[in-house]
Amino acid sequence: MAKMTAAEAAVHVLNKEGIEVAFGLPGAAINPFYAALRKVGGVDHVLARHVEGASHMAEGYTRTRPGNIGVCIGTSGPAGTDMITGLYSASADSIPILCITGQAPSAKLHKEDFQAVDIREIAEPVTKWAVTVLEPAQVPRAFQQAFQLMRSSRPGPVLIDLPIDVQMSEIEFDPDTYEPLPAYKPSATRAQVEKAMAMLNDAERPLLVAGGGIINADASDTLVEFAEITGVPVIPTLMGWGTIPDDHPLMAGMAGLQTAHRYGNATLLAADFVMGIGNRWANRHTGSLDTYTQGRTFVHVDIEPTQIGRIFGPDYGIVSDAGAALELFVDVARQWQAEGRLKDRHDWAESCRERKRTLLRKTHFDEVPVKPQRVYEEMNKAFGRNTRYVSTIGLSQIAGAQFLHVYQPRHWINCGQAGPLGWTIPAALGVCRADPDAEVVALSGDYDFQFMIEELAVGAQFNLPYIHVLVNNSYLGLIRQAQRGFDMDYCVQLAFENINCPEINGYGVDHVSVVEGLGCKALRVTRPEAIAPAFADARELMKQYRVPVVVEIILERVTNISMGTDLDGVNEFEALAENATEAPTSIAALT
């Protein structure tokens, strides 16, 4: 059997588990692992500027393609604590990433050594498993178990902490005979599926709520097949957006308090039966549970047993991987279709389509400064069906979800539950690394953009080109809007007179200069008719220089985006569309 350091054995395991790239920053306590990366080879490395950025790059990488697992690496102490936000974001959205940290020598862990922190204890609440490996011979098996855990049941992140002496110790390990451990995923039984199908078939106005678990299971096509056989319309959650194309006749819109469509909310409120598959019943989807559940029967299918009944008790629950369940649902539905047992859903589906045609928000505004709705109208015109959108949180993300269009799974890449500001830039770089040929378009408000702006240098250094749409109102816009309930506008204004850039008229940070200083390209737009030419120019700059290109659009300072506290109480602050010319890129207009 071959002798090698424990760190070299770990890199061999990464190779055998299919890892091709890692994102991270070297440091003293992790240098033996970097030495192993260099010696063993097979794993490319993208050098981040901040370890939190590396963790979000790993998230973006995982979220882009089925089977991907992003890896981020950092040294001891603050590198591990910097990863916690990424671990939380990944855990909340069921995203597997592997974080690897260096650690002080094992003999000094209790002596408050330099940059020695109990990262295992800190990371435990936001991981499926966090471990400090104290025995060198256990290192390859710890990595083997990490991959099995990340892929099994509800996916999620793992942290492996390696003391420097453990990394450097020699062990016996045979990489040639190494095999990954099989992942475990629970599967519905036919009896369970037939019971759920009977409940669906008894309903008059049924809906399918499609969650992110369907995307994790790579089962979007199966969902669409099931919807088409039964004729039942689909409401995707924010994490499930793209499971069914926006222009599919059975795509009934998203429901919720913020990232939702008027027609999606109206359709859910009109339903008498809801089957949720791979979803969490997140509060920004449901709003008030009394309103959401009243008069409706619920079936909940989820891979995680503790999710069934966590938010409210469904009428029937099934613990199953979404893909396994949907395959059975398709089998049963086909059999019932052949036997003539399925109800005709034509009238119900047509009423959903009528709402989709008529309950629209206005996007065509010509005002200067630009109204944000116009930005998304122009994005719909400029970017096609294969665009991968990346966003995190804020009014920009909320409005983007209300107005943009997504046609494929993994083409709306969004941290749904945690929503950390700064996520968008590094996540977009991870997406670019995972799919170099894709057109990647990121969407940020100015505050999200400023949080981790330094990571743009990574895009310049490693030639990871994408277009970043920066909508700048020089405000913490979502917090300002939330403060309306407290009758204040306090500590949320980002505007100031920039002595070096008077031409931006008090909008504060000169993003164009900062972006160019980081080695990227940037354009500034102040009028709505200039947005489309700027997107075209950005494409050309991206192709020519192979770096991120930022298109900054100066917005009006205050716009309140549609939202509320209840599905039947969403406040429409802006004018609604009265005809197709006022919403020219709505799905209704495009189809």
XYZ file of C-alpha atoms in Angstrom:
591
model
C 0.000 0.000 0.000
C 1.210 3.508 -0.826
C 2.543 5.835 1.855
C 1.577 9.508 1.660
C 0.620 12.382 3.878
C -2.945 12.518 5.157
C -3.439 15.717 3.135
C -2.331 13.921 -0.053
C -4.777 11.109 0.700
C -7.543 13.702 1.086
C -6.754 15.188 -2.334
C -6.861 11.702 -3.870
C -10.344 11.309 -2.379
C -11.409 14.643 -3.892
C -10.274 13.361 -7.280
C -12.123 10.074 -6.873
C -15.297 11.900 -5.795
C -15.265 13.947 -8.976
C -14.005 17.285 -7.652
C -12.343 19.329 -10.395
C -12.028 22.769 -8.812
C -11.780 24.355 -5.368
C -12.200 27.964 -4.270
C -10.116 29.298 -1.421
C -7.199 31.112 0.146
C -4.000 29.486 1.425
C -2.586 30.221 4.866
C -0.051 28.851 7.299
C -2.238 26.168 8.874
C -3.590 24.890 5.554
C -0.364 25.061 3.552
C 0.258 21.278 3.825
C -3.089 20.741 2.097
C -2.117 23.200 -0.638
C 1.177 21.350 -1.012
C -0.844 18.184 -1.533
C -3.065 19.907 -4.121
C 0.081 20.902 -6.005
C 1.705 17.478 -5.765
C -1.278 15.228 -6.475
C -2.950 17.476 -9.058
C -6.368 17.043 -10.601
C -8.094 19.837 -8.664
C -7.928 23.312 -10.163
C -7.955 26.272 -7.779
C -9.601 29.697 -7.913
C -8.027 32.200 -5.515
C -10.726 34.221 -3.769
C -10.176 37.576 -2.068
C -12.244 36.706 1.017
C -13.017 33.299 2.480
C -16.723 34.081 2.714
C -16.493 34.852 -1.005
C -14.912 31.444 -1.582
C -17.802 29.738 0.220
C -20.349 31.559 -1.963
C -18.356 30.671 -5.102
C -18.623 27.040 -3.995
C -22.392 27.521 -3.582
C -22.754 29.005 -7.065
C -20.719 26.129 -8.476
C -22.904 23.492 -6.798
C -26.166 25.154 -7.777
C -25.290 25.287 -11.492
C -25.227 21.622 -12.520
C -26.702 18.390 -11.136
C -24.090 16.431 -9.217
C -21.749 19.356 -8.643
C -20.253 19.805 -5.184
C -18.381 23.034 -4.575
C -15.301 22.971 -2.372
C -13.858 25.925 -0.465
C -10.605 25.951 1.479
C -9.246 28.272 4.170
C -6.718 28.390 6.930
C -7.339 28.277 10.682
C -9.185 30.756 12.880
C -10.950 33.581 11.013
C -10.967 31.705 7.709
C -13.299 29.145 9.227
C -15.491 31.726 10.901
C -15.670 33.630 7.600
C -17.115 30.470 6.011
C -20.022 30.285 8.440
C -22.258 32.555 6.356
C -21.677 30.363 3.303
C -22.382 27.232 5.333
C -25.580 28.772 6.679
C -26.711 29.800 3.197
C -25.973 26.333 1.822
C -27.613 24.539 4.732
C -30.766 26.664 4.553
C -31.232 25.908 0.839
C -30.148 22.218 0.934
C -26.968 22.856 -1.061
C -23.976 20.517 -0.610
C -20.627 22.278 -0.294
C -17.467 21.016 1.394
C -15.503 23.488 3.521
C -11.957 22.485 4.477
C -10.080 24.413 7.157
C -6.615 24.251 8.591
C -6.173 24.146 12.341
C -3.517 24.647 14.985
C -1.492 21.552 15.986
C -3.692 19.026 17.732
C -1.589 19.176 20.900
C -2.272 22.901 21.222
C -6.017 23.017 20.582
C -6.708 23.604 24.283
C -3.907 26.171 24.742
C -5.408 29.165 22.922
C -2.796 28.868 20.200
C -2.615 31.530 17.479
C -5.750 31.368 15.283
C -6.964 28.249 17.086
C -10.746 28.227 17.381
C -13.189 25.363 17.864
C -14.615 25.707 14.370
C -16.341 22.341 14.635
C -18.483 23.618 17.503
C -19.201 26.901 15.704
C -20.128 25.239 12.393
C -22.203 22.388 13.796
C -25.614 24.179 13.718
C -25.242 25.104 10.025
C -23.827 21.856 8.621
C -24.883 18.248 8.194
C -21.582 17.317 9.834
C -18.647 19.263 11.224
C -15.544 17.440 12.412
C -12.003 18.133 13.562
C -10.007 15.069 12.522
C -7.438 14.221 15.206
C -6.100 10.918 13.828
C -4.221 11.097 10.489
C -5.391 7.636 9.400
C -9.000 8.784 9.667
C -8.600 11.656 7.184
C -9.484 9.798 3.944
C -12.471 8.134 5.639
C -13.681 11.466 6.996
C -13.695 12.827 3.446
C -15.418 9.662 2.195
C -18.138 10.022 4.821
C -18.486 13.743 4.054
C -19.371 13.064 0.431
C -21.841 10.352 1.378
C -23.550 12.677 3.864
C -23.671 15.622 1.470
C -25.395 13.485 -1.168
C -27.741 11.547 1.133
C -31.290 12.487 2.148
C -31.655 16.269 2.313
C -28.405 17.579 0.762
C -26.307 20.007 2.738
C -22.806 21.228 3.623
C -20.002 19.621 5.613
C -16.945 21.161 7.283
C -13.732 19.184 7.791
C -11.142 20.785 10.074
C -7.567 19.493 9.805
C -4.851 20.273 12.379
C -1.578 21.031 10.633
C 0.236 18.065 12.203
C -2.551 15.726 11.073
C -2.250 17.003 7.499
C 1.499 16.351 7.455
C 1.521 12.900 9.067
C 2.215 9.901 6.829
C -0.418 7.194 6.461
C -1.069 4.111 4.350
C -3.707 4.684 1.663
C -4.483 3.075 -1.689
C -6.248 5.591 -3.947
C -6.529 3.116 -6.827
C -9.071 0.955 -5.011
C -11.023 3.798 -3.382
C -14.750 3.911 -4.161
C -17.341 6.498 -3.087
C -19.955 5.306 -0.618
C -23.524 5.005 -1.964
C -25.847 7.825 -1.042
C -29.147 7.120 0.696
C -32.386 8.723 -0.450
C -35.817 7.732 0.889
C -38.405 6.735 -1.702
C -42.193 6.825 -1.664
C -44.135 3.584 -1.968
C -46.755 2.954 -4.602
C -49.450 2.763 -1.932
C -48.493 6.227 -0.662
C -48.539 7.691 -4.151
C -51.889 6.113 -4.985
C -53.411 7.598 -1.808
C -52.061 11.059 -2.698
C -53.291 10.653 -6.283
C -56.778 9.754 -5.032
C -56.824 12.947 -2.954
C -55.703 14.993 -5.945
C -58.253 13.339 -8.208
C -61.064 14.110 -5.782
C -60.265 17.836 -5.866
C -61.923 20.305 -8.224
C -59.146 22.919 -8.407
C -55.819 21.229 -7.610
C -52.335 22.756 -7.777
C -48.794 21.416 -7.595
C -46.327 23.512 -5.594
C -42.853 22.741 -6.969
C -39.962 23.339 -4.577
C -36.183 23.363 -4.831
C -36.052 19.682 -3.911
C -37.209 18.914 -7.452
C -34.211 20.783 -8.830
C -31.878 19.044 -6.355
C -33.267 15.717 -7.578
C -32.829 16.750 -11.233
C -36.491 15.874 -11.704
C -37.928 18.956 -13.401
C -38.764 17.090 -16.604
C -40.616 14.476 -14.564
C -42.609 17.195 -12.803
C -43.649 18.688 -16.147
C -44.605 15.225 -17.414
C -46.765 14.636 -14.337
C -48.447 18.034 -14.703
C -49.170 17.394 -18.384
C -50.651 13.940 -17.798
C -52.943 15.158 -15.021
C -53.566 18.657 -16.422
C -52.812 20.173 -13.008
C -51.257 23.687 -12.972
C -47.946 24.303 -11.203
C -46.938 27.051 -8.755
C -43.134 26.999 -8.337
C -41.566 28.376 -5.187
C -38.684 30.829 -5.497
C -36.215 27.934 -5.079
C -38.239 25.857 -7.542
C -38.454 28.562 -10.211
C -37.464 26.968 -13.512
C -38.842 23.507 -12.728
C -41.481 24.332 -15.355
C -40.845 26.956 -18.066
C -42.513 30.298 -17.425
C -44.297 30.098 -20.771
C -45.638 26.576 -20.252
C -49.467 26.547 -20.335
C -49.562 24.885 -16.906
C -47.131 27.315 -15.234
C -49.565 29.270 -13.051
C -47.133 31.798 -11.562
C -45.343 32.119 -8.244
C -47.230 32.786 -5.025
C -46.016 34.675 -2.006
C -45.624 37.968 -0.207
C -42.761 39.360 -2.293
C -41.272 37.237 -5.073
C -44.645 36.430 -6.568
C -47.040 37.214 -9.392
C -50.505 38.692 -8.991
C -51.899 35.776 -10.982
C -49.969 33.239 -8.916
C -51.454 34.490 -5.667
C -54.963 34.657 -7.139
C -54.685 31.114 -8.465
C -53.452 29.665 -5.187
C -56.298 31.374 -3.332
C -58.754 29.878 -5.829
C -57.414 26.318 -5.353
C -59.024 23.677 -3.144
C -56.091 21.207 -3.114
C -52.321 21.745 -3.000
C -49.628 19.098 -3.353
C -46.214 20.432 -2.347
C -43.216 18.498 -3.662
C -39.710 19.236 -2.383
C -40.718 22.489 -0.698
C -40.553 23.917 2.844
C -43.714 26.073 3.032
C -41.403 29.030 3.622
C -43.085 31.995 5.280
C -42.499 34.378 2.350
C -44.302 31.885 0.148
C -47.218 31.200 2.468
C -47.743 34.460 4.343
C -50.455 34.049 6.980
C -51.060 30.323 7.398
C -54.737 30.923 8.121
C -55.176 32.505 4.693
C -52.882 30.023 2.951
C -54.509 26.873 4.301
C -58.162 27.885 4.662
C -60.474 25.744 2.545
C -57.651 23.714 1.023
C -56.444 20.126 1.409
C -52.675 19.593 1.485
C -50.318 16.772 0.585
C -46.630 17.317 1.351
C -43.822 15.279 -0.229
C -40.322 15.996 1.093
C -37.047 14.154 1.491
C -36.590 15.334 5.085
C -38.927 13.664 7.610
C -38.801 16.586 10.026
C -40.112 18.966 7.339
C -43.459 17.165 7.258
C -45.626 19.093 9.696
C -42.944 21.615 10.637
C -44.901 24.660 9.412
C -48.389 23.199 9.431
C -49.796 19.693 9.510
C -50.693 18.515 6.005
C -53.650 16.233 5.418
C -51.192 13.637 4.132
C -47.383 13.502 4.160
C -44.872 11.391 2.238
C -41.154 11.221 3.032
C -39.395 10.793 -0.295
C -36.800 12.133 -2.650
C -38.710 14.340 -5.094
C -37.413 12.492 -8.133
C -38.316 9.053 -6.805
C -41.791 10.238 -5.831
C -42.440 11.945 -9.163
C -41.450 8.831 -11.124
C -44.108 6.898 -9.209
C -46.643 9.699 -9.637
C -46.067 9.563 -13.397
C -46.487 5.760 -13.428
C -49.742 5.897 -11.478
C -51.057 8.862 -13.480
C -50.368 7.083 -16.778
C -52.171 3.981 -15.554
C -55.174 6.000 -14.372
C -55.182 7.956 -17.630
C -55.311 4.708 -19.613
C -58.157 3.509 -17.406
C -60.068 6.792 -17.852
C -59.918 7.609 -14.133
C -58.330 11.087 -14.329
C -60.590 14.130 -14.137
C -60.628 16.619 -16.996
C -58.823 19.742 -15.736
C -59.265 21.865 -18.874
C -61.625 24.468 -17.393
C -59.562 24.914 -14.230
C -56.303 25.228 -16.182
C -57.917 27.719 -18.550
C -59.066 29.893 -15.650
C -55.457 29.915 -14.385
C -54.249 30.984 -17.829
C -56.847 33.774 -17.917
C -55.469 35.176 -14.659
C -51.978 34.904 -16.137
C -53.104 36.930 -19.150
C -54.844 39.680 -17.218
C -53.400 40.186 -13.706
C -50.237 42.041 -14.708
C -48.015 44.770 -13.296
C -46.882 47.689 -15.394
C -43.257 47.767 -16.565
C -43.165 50.341 -19.353
C -42.198 53.593 -17.677
C -40.265 56.362 -19.463
C -39.401 58.428 -16.395
C -35.927 59.774 -15.610
C -34.412 58.767 -13.228
C -35.251 55.242 -14.341
C -37.994 53.298 -12.612
C -36.790 49.772 -11.727
C -39.663 48.032 -13.527
C -38.299 49.314 -16.839
C -34.939 47.654 -16.135
C -36.520 44.199 -15.970
C -38.526 44.866 -19.114
C -35.268 45.626 -20.927
C -33.589 42.571 -19.399
C -36.388 40.374 -20.766
C -35.769 41.827 -24.211
C -31.987 41.493 -24.059
C -31.436 38.103 -22.428
C -32.736 34.838 -23.827
C -34.105 31.526 -22.634
C -30.679 30.118 -21.775
C -29.627 32.956 -19.456
C -28.584 31.947 -15.956
C -29.698 34.659 -13.518
C -27.933 35.063 -10.152
C -29.255 37.208 -7.298
C -29.521 37.325 -3.526
C -31.846 39.689 -1.649
C -33.314 43.177 -1.698
C -35.808 45.108 -3.772
C -33.780 44.248 -6.887
C -34.191 40.508 -6.292
C -37.871 40.832 -5.359
C -38.707 42.911 -8.430
C -36.550 40.649 -10.587
C -38.578 37.634 -9.508
C -41.799 39.508 -10.243
C -40.809 40.564 -13.760
C -38.027 38.363 -15.196
C -38.625 35.039 -16.941
C -36.977 31.687 -16.238
C -37.362 28.700 -18.531
C -35.052 26.014 -17.136
C -34.004 24.588 -13.770
C -30.835 26.101 -12.315
C -31.324 29.252 -14.361
C -32.534 31.246 -11.362
C -29.705 30.859 -8.841
C -30.697 32.560 -5.615
C -29.930 32.015 -1.936
C -33.500 31.753 -0.798
C -33.594 31.519 2.988
C -30.396 33.106 4.329
C -30.159 35.978 1.833
C -26.713 37.326 2.784
C -25.782 40.631 1.194
C -22.660 40.318 -0.935
C -23.575 36.821 -2.125
C -24.248 37.714 -5.750
C -20.778 38.511 -7.088
C -18.962 35.425 -5.731
C -21.896 33.135 -6.497
C -21.966 34.398 -10.092
C -18.253 33.643 -10.401
C -18.914 30.102 -9.166
C -21.654 29.743 -11.775
C -19.278 30.967 -14.492
C -16.640 28.452 -13.401
C -19.205 25.647 -13.459
C -20.638 26.592 -16.875
C -18.075 28.658 -18.824
C -20.213 28.766 -21.965
C -23.363 30.105 -20.292
C -24.630 33.648 -20.473
C -24.604 34.545 -16.787
C -26.428 37.697 -15.673
C -26.228 38.822 -12.058
C -28.637 41.278 -10.460
C -27.799 43.450 -7.445
C -28.809 46.572 -5.652
C -25.996 48.913 -4.698
C -25.645 47.644 -1.128
C -25.395 43.963 -2.049
C -22.921 44.964 -4.746
C -20.674 46.843 -2.315
C -20.525 44.050 0.279
C -18.074 41.785 -1.591
C -17.084 43.956 -4.531
C -13.451 42.866 -4.165
C -14.349 39.465 -5.630
C -14.683 41.093 -9.066
C -10.884 40.933 -9.155
C -11.221 37.138 -9.138
C -13.320 37.366 -12.295
C -10.646 39.512 -13.916
C -7.745 37.296 -12.821
C -9.349 33.998 -13.806
C -11.300 35.242 -16.848
C -14.790 34.523 -15.569
C -16.938 36.854 -17.691
C -20.526 37.688 -16.893
C -22.849 40.711 -16.977
C -23.731 42.295 -13.652
C -26.835 44.497 -13.690
C -26.419 46.974 -10.838
C -29.592 48.917 -10.046
C -28.482 51.882 -7.968
C -30.942 53.898 -5.910
C -28.311 54.745 -3.276
C -30.521 53.295 -0.567
C -31.010 50.191 1.529
C -34.232 49.959 -0.431
C -35.861 46.892 1.116
C -35.104 48.080 4.646
C -36.340 51.583 3.805
C -39.587 50.097 2.554
C -39.920 47.957 5.693
C -39.341 51.057 7.836
C -42.535 52.591 6.446
C -44.357 50.565 9.064
C -42.358 52.387 11.745
C -42.901 55.801 10.134
C -39.204 56.370 9.603
C -36.418 56.541 7.038
C -33.471 56.017 9.338
C -29.866 54.924 8.740
C -30.675 53.518 5.302
C -29.482 56.270 2.950
C -26.272 55.570 1.050
C -26.225 58.862 -0.836
C -23.464 61.434 -0.414
C -21.682 63.984 -2.573
C -18.661 62.189 -3.981
C -15.903 64.815 -4.253
C -14.191 62.700 -6.939
C -17.295 62.097 -9.051
C -19.681 65.067 -9.029
C -21.348 63.837 -12.225
C -23.274 61.118 -10.341
C -25.232 63.861 -8.549
C -25.000 62.705 -4.976
C -25.458 58.970 -5.549
C -22.358 58.262 -3.483
C -19.978 55.527 -4.574
C -18.472 55.804 -8.055
C -19.009 52.152 -8.947
C -17.573 52.552 -12.439
C -14.178 53.655 -11.114
C -14.115 50.944 -8.445
C -15.038 48.219 -10.926
C -12.418 49.364 -13.420
C -9.845 49.534 -10.627
C -10.516 45.854 -9.973
C -9.707 44.963 -13.578
C -13.241 44.727 -14.964
C -15.369 46.853 -17.277
C -18.315 49.076 -16.354
C -20.983 51.196 -18.014
C -23.326 53.738 -16.412
C -26.878 54.336 -17.661
C -29.134 57.216 -16.632
C -31.980 57.050 -19.179
C -34.334 54.140 -19.994
C -33.702 54.247 -23.745
C -29.979 53.708 -23.080
C -30.430 50.418 -21.213
C -30.702 48.156 -24.273
C -27.617 49.633 -26.024
C -25.676 49.268 -22.767
C -26.540 45.573 -22.542
C -25.384 45.109 -26.144
C -22.131 46.961 -25.408
C -21.621 44.882 -22.267
C -21.865 41.691 -24.289
C -19.174 42.930 -26.651
C -16.880 44.036 -23.821
C -17.339 40.686 -22.096
C -16.411 38.803 -25.244
C -13.425 41.040 -25.970
C -11.855 41.145 -22.513
C -13.210 37.958 -20.852
C -13.927 39.773 -17.576
C -17.083 40.693 -15.658
C -18.889 43.729 -17.073
C -21.050 45.849 -14.789
C -23.994 47.822 -16.155
C -24.953 50.366 -13.509
C -28.422 51.857 -13.945
C -29.218 54.955 -11.913
C -32.711 54.534 -10.520
C -35.107 56.933 -8.917
C -34.293 57.077 -5.228
C -37.602 55.720 -3.894
C -39.745 53.019 -5.466
C -41.962 50.767 -3.360
C -42.120 47.266 -4.823
C -45.286 45.169 -4.532
C -45.427 43.169 -1.310
C -47.571 42.568 1.743
C -48.156 40.403 4.789
C -50.788 38.082 3.317
C -51.507 36.497 -0.056
C -54.747 38.424 -0.314
C -53.215 41.625 1.065
C -50.299 42.436 -1.255
C -49.925 46.198 -1.629
C -49.590 47.258 -5.269
C -47.767 50.557 -4.820
C -47.308 51.246 -8.545
C -49.740 51.402 -11.440
C -51.043 48.111 -12.799
C -50.963 47.242 -16.477
C -54.184 48.136 -18.269
C -53.110 46.802 -21.658
C -50.298 44.836 -23.339
C -48.272 47.946 -24.200
C -47.825 48.686 -20.501
C -46.360 45.208 -19.862
C -44.781 44.388 -23.236
C -42.473 41.639 -21.949
C -44.924 39.891 -19.644
C -45.288 36.174 -20.339
C -48.804 36.911 -21.592
C -47.435 39.385 -24.139
C -44.608 37.079 -25.215
C -46.884 34.078 -25.738
